[in-house]
PDB file of C-alpha atoms in Angstrom:
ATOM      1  CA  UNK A   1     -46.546 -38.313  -6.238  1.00  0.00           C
ATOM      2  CA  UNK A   2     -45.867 -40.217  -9.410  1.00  0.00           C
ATOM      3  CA  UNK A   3     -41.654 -39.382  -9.090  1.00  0.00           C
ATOM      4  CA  UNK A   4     -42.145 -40.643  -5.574  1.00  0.00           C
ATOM      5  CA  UNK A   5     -43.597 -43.853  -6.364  1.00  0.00           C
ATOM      6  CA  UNK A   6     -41.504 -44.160  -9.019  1.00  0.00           C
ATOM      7  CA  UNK A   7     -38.283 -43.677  -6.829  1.00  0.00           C
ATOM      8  CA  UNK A   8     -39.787 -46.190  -4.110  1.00  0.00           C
ATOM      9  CA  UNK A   9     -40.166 -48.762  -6.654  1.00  0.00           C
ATOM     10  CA  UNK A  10     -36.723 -48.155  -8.002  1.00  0.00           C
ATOM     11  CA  UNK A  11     -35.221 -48.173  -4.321  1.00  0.00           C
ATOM     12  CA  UNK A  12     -36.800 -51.383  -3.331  1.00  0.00           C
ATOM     13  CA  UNK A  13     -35.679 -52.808  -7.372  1.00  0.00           C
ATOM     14  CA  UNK A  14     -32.171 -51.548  -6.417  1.00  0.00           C
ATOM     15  CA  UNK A  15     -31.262 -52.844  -3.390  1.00  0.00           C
ATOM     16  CA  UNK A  16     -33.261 -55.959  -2.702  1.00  0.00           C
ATOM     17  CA  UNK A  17     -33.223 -57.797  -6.068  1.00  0.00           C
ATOM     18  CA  UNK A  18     -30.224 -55.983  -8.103  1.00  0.00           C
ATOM     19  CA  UNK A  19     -27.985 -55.178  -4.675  1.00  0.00           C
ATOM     20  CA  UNK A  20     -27.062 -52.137  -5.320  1.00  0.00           C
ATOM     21  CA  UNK A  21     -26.779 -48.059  -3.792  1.00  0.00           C
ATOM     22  CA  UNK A  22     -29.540 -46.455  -4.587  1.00  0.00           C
ATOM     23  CA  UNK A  23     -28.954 -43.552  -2.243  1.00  0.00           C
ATOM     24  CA  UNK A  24     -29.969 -40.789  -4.474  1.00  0.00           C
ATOM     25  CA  UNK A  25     -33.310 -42.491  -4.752  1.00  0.00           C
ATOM     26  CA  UNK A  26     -33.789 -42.332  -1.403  1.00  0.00           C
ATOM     27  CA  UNK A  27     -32.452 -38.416  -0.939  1.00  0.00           C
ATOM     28  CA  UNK A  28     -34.814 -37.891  -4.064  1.00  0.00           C
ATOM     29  CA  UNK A  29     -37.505 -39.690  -2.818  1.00  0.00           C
ATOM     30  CA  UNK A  30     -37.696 -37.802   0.336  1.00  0.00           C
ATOM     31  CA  UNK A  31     -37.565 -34.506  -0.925  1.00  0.00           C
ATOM     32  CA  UNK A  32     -40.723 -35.592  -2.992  1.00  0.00           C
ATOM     33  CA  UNK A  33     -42.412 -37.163  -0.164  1.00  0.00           C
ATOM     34  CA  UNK A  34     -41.607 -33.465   1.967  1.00  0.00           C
ATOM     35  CA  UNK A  35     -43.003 -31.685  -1.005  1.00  0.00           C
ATOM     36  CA  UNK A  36     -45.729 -33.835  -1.124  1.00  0.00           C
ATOM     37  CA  UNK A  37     -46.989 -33.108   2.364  1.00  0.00           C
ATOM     38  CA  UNK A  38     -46.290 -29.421   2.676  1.00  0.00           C
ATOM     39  CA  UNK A  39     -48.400 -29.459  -0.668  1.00  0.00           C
ATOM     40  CA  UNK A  40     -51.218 -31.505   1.469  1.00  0.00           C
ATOM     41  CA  UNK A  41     -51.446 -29.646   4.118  1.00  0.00           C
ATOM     42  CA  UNK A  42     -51.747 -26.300   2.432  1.00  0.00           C
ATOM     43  CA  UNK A  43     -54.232 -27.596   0.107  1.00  0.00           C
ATOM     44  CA  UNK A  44     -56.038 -28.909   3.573  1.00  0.00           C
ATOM     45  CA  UNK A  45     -55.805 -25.962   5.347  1.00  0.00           C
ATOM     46  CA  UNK A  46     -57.282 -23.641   2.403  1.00  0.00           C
ATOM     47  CA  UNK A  47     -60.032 -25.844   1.984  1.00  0.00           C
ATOM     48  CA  UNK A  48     -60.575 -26.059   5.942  1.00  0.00           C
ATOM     49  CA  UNK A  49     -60.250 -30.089   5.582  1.00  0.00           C
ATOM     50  CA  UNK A  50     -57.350 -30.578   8.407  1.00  0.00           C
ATOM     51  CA  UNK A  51     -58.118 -32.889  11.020  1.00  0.00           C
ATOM     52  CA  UNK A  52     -60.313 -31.372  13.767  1.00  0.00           C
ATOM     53  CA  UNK A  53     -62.982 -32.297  16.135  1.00  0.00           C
ATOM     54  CA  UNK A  54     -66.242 -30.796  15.509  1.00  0.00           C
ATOM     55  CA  UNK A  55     -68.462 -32.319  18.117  1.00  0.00           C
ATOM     56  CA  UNK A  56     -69.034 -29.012  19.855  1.00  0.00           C
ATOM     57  CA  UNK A  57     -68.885 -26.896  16.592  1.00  0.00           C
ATOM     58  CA  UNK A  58     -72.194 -29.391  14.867  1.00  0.00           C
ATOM     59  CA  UNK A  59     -74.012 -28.952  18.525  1.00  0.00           C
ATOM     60  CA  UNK A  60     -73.900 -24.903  17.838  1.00  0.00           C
ATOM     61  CA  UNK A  61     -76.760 -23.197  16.547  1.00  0.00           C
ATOM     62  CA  UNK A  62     -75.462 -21.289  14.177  1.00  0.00           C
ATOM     63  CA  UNK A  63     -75.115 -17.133  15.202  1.00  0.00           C
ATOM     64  CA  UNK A  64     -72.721 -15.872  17.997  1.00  0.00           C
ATOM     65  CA  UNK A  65     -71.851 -18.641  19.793  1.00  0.00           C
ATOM     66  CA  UNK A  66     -71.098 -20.454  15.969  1.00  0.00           C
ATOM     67  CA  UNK A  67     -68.746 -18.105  15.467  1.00  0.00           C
ATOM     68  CA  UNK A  68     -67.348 -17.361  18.975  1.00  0.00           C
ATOM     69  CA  UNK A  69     -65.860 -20.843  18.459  1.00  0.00           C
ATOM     70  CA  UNK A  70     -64.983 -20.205  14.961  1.00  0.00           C
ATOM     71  CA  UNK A  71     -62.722 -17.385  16.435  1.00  0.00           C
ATOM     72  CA  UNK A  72     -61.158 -19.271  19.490  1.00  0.00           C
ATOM     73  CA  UNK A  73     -60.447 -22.178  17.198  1.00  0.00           C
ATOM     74  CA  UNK A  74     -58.705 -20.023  14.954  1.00  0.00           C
ATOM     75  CA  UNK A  75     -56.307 -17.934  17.485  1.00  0.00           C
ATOM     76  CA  UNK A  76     -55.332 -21.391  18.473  1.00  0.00           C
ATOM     77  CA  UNK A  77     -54.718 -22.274  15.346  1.00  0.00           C
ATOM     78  CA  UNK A  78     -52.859 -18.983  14.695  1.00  0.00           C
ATOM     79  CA  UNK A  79     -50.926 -19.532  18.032  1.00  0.00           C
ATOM     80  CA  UNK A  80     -49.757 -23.387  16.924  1.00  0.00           C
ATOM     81  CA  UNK A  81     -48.908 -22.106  13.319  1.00  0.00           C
ATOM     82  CA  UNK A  82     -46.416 -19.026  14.794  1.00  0.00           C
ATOM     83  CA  UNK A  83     -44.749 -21.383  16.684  1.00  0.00           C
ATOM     84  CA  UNK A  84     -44.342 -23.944  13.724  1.00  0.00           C
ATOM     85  CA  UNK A  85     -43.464 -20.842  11.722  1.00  0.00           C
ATOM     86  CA  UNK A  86     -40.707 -19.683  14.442  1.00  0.00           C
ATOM     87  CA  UNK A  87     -39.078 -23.156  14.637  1.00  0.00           C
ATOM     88  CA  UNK A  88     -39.176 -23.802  10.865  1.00  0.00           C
ATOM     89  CA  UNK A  89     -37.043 -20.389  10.534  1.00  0.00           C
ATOM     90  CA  UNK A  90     -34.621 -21.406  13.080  1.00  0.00           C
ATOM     91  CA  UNK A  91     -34.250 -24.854  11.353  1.00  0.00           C
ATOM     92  CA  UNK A  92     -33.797 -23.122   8.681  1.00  0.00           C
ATOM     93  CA  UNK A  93     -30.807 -20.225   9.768  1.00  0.00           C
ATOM     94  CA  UNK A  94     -29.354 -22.811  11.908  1.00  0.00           C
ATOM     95  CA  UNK A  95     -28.635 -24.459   8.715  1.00  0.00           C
ATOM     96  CA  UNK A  96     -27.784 -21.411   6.703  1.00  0.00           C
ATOM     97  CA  UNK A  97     -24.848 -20.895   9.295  1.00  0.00           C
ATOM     98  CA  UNK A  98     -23.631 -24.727   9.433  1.00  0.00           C
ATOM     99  CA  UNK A  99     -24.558 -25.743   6.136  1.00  0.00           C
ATOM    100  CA  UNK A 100     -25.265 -29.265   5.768  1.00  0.00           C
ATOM    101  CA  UNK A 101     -25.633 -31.597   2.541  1.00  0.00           C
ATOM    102  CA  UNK A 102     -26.804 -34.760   1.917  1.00  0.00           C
ATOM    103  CA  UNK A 103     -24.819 -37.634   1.208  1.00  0.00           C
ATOM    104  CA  UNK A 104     -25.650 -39.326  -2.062  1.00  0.00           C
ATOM    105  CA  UNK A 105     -26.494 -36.033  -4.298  1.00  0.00           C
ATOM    106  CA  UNK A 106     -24.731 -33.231  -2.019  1.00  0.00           C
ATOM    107  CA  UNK A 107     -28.214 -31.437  -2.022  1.00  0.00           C
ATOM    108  CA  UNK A 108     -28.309 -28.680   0.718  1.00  0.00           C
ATOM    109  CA  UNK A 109     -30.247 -29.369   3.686  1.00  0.00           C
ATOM    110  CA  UNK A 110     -32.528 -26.056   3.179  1.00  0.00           C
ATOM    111  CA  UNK A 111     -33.781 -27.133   0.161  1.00  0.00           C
ATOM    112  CA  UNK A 112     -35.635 -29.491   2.370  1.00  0.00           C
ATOM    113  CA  UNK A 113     -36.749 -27.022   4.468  1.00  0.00           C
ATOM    114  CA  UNK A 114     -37.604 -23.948   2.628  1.00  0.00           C
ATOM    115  CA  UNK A 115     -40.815 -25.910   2.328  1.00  0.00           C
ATOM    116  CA  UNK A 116     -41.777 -26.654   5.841  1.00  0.00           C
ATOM    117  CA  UNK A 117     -41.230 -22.618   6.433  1.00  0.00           C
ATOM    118  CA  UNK A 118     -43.281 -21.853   3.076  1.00  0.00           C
ATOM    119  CA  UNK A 119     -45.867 -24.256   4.701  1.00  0.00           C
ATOM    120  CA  UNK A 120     -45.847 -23.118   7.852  1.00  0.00           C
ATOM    121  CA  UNK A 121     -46.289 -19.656   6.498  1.00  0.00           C
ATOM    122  CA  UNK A 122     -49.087 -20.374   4.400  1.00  0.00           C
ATOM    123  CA  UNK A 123     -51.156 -22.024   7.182  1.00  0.00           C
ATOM    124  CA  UNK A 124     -50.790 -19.279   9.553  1.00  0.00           C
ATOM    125  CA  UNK A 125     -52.131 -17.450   6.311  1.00  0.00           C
ATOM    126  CA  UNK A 126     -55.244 -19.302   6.108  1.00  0.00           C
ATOM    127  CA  UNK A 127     -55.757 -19.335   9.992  1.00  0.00           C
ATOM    128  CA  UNK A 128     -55.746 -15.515   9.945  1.00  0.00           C
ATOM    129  CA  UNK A 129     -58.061 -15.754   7.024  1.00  0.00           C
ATOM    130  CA  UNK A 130     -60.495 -17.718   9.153  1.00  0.00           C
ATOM    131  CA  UNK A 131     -59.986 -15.867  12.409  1.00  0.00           C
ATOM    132  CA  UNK A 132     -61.135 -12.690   9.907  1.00  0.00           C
ATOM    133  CA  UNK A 133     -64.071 -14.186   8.987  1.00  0.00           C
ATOM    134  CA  UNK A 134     -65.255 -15.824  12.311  1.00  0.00           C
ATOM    135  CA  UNK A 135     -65.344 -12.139  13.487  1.00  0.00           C
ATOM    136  CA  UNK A 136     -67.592 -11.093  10.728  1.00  0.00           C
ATOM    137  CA  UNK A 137     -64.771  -8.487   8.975  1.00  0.00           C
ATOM    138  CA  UNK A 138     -66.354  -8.692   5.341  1.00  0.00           C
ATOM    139  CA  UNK A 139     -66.181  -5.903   2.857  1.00  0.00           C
ATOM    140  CA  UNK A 140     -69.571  -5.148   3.649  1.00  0.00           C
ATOM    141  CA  UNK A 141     -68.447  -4.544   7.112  1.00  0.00           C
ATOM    142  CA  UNK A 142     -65.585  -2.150   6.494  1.00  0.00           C
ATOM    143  CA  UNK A 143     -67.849   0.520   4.464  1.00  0.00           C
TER     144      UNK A 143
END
C-alpha cells in the first residue's frame, strides 16, 4: 500500500506540476493496487469479514436451522467463486495465446492476472472450508 501511494503521489507530481510521462507509475501503480485487493479479499474471506447480509442469519437460534443457512450460504458462495475461478482462467489462457504487454514497462498482461486466478482460487478455498464446517464434518466427526 505504501509503493501505491507512493506511485499516486509521484503520478499526480509528474504530470500536473512537472508535465511529464509518468506511465510506468501508472502500470506500476496498478499492479499494486490489483495486488492490493486480491490480498483484501483473501484476507476477508479467511476471516469471514466479506460483505454479507446477516439479518436472517442474527434472527436464527443457533442449532440446525443456524447451520442449514451456514451451508446454503456457502454452496452459493462456492457456486459464485467457480465461476470467478473459470473466467479468471480463461482471462488468463486467452492471454497466454495472444500475449499482450503493457505500454510503458512492456510487463505481460498475466502478471496482472495470475492474481485474480490465485484469488479466486483461494476464496473458493475458504468457501469449501465453511461449507465443511456448516455441515458439522470435524475430526471428531470422522472417527
Amino acid at each position: 500500500m505504501a509503493m501505491l501511494t507512493g506511485l499516486t503521489l509521484y503520478l499526480v507530481i509528474a504530470r500536473d506540476l512537472l508535465h511529464t510521462d509518468a506511465g510506468w507509475a501508472q502500470e506500476l501503480g496498478i499492479l499494486c493496487a490489483i495486488q492490493a485487493y486480491m490480498t483484501g479479499a483473501l484476507i476477508a474471506a479467511s476471516r469471514r469479514a466479506q460483505i454479507n447480509i446477516d439479518w436472517l442469519e442474527q434472527r436464527l437460534e443457533a442449532g440446525r436451522a443456524a447451520r442449514l443457512h451456514q451451508a446454503v450460504v456457502a454452496i452459493v458462495v462456492i457456486v459464485v467463486t467457480l465461476f470467478f475461478c473459470y473466467w479468471a482462467w480463461e482471462m488468463l489462457a486467452w492471454n497466454m495465446n495472444r500475449p499482450q504487454v503493457t505500454p510503458a514497462l512492456g510487463l505481460p498482461l498475466w502478471i496482472f492476472q495470475i492474481s485474480i486466478l490465485l484469488c479466486a482460487i483461494g476464496c473458493t478455498g475458504y468457501a469449501i472450508r465453511d461449507l465443511v464446517q456448516a455441515i458439522g464434518f470435524t475430526k471428531e466427526t470422522l472417527e
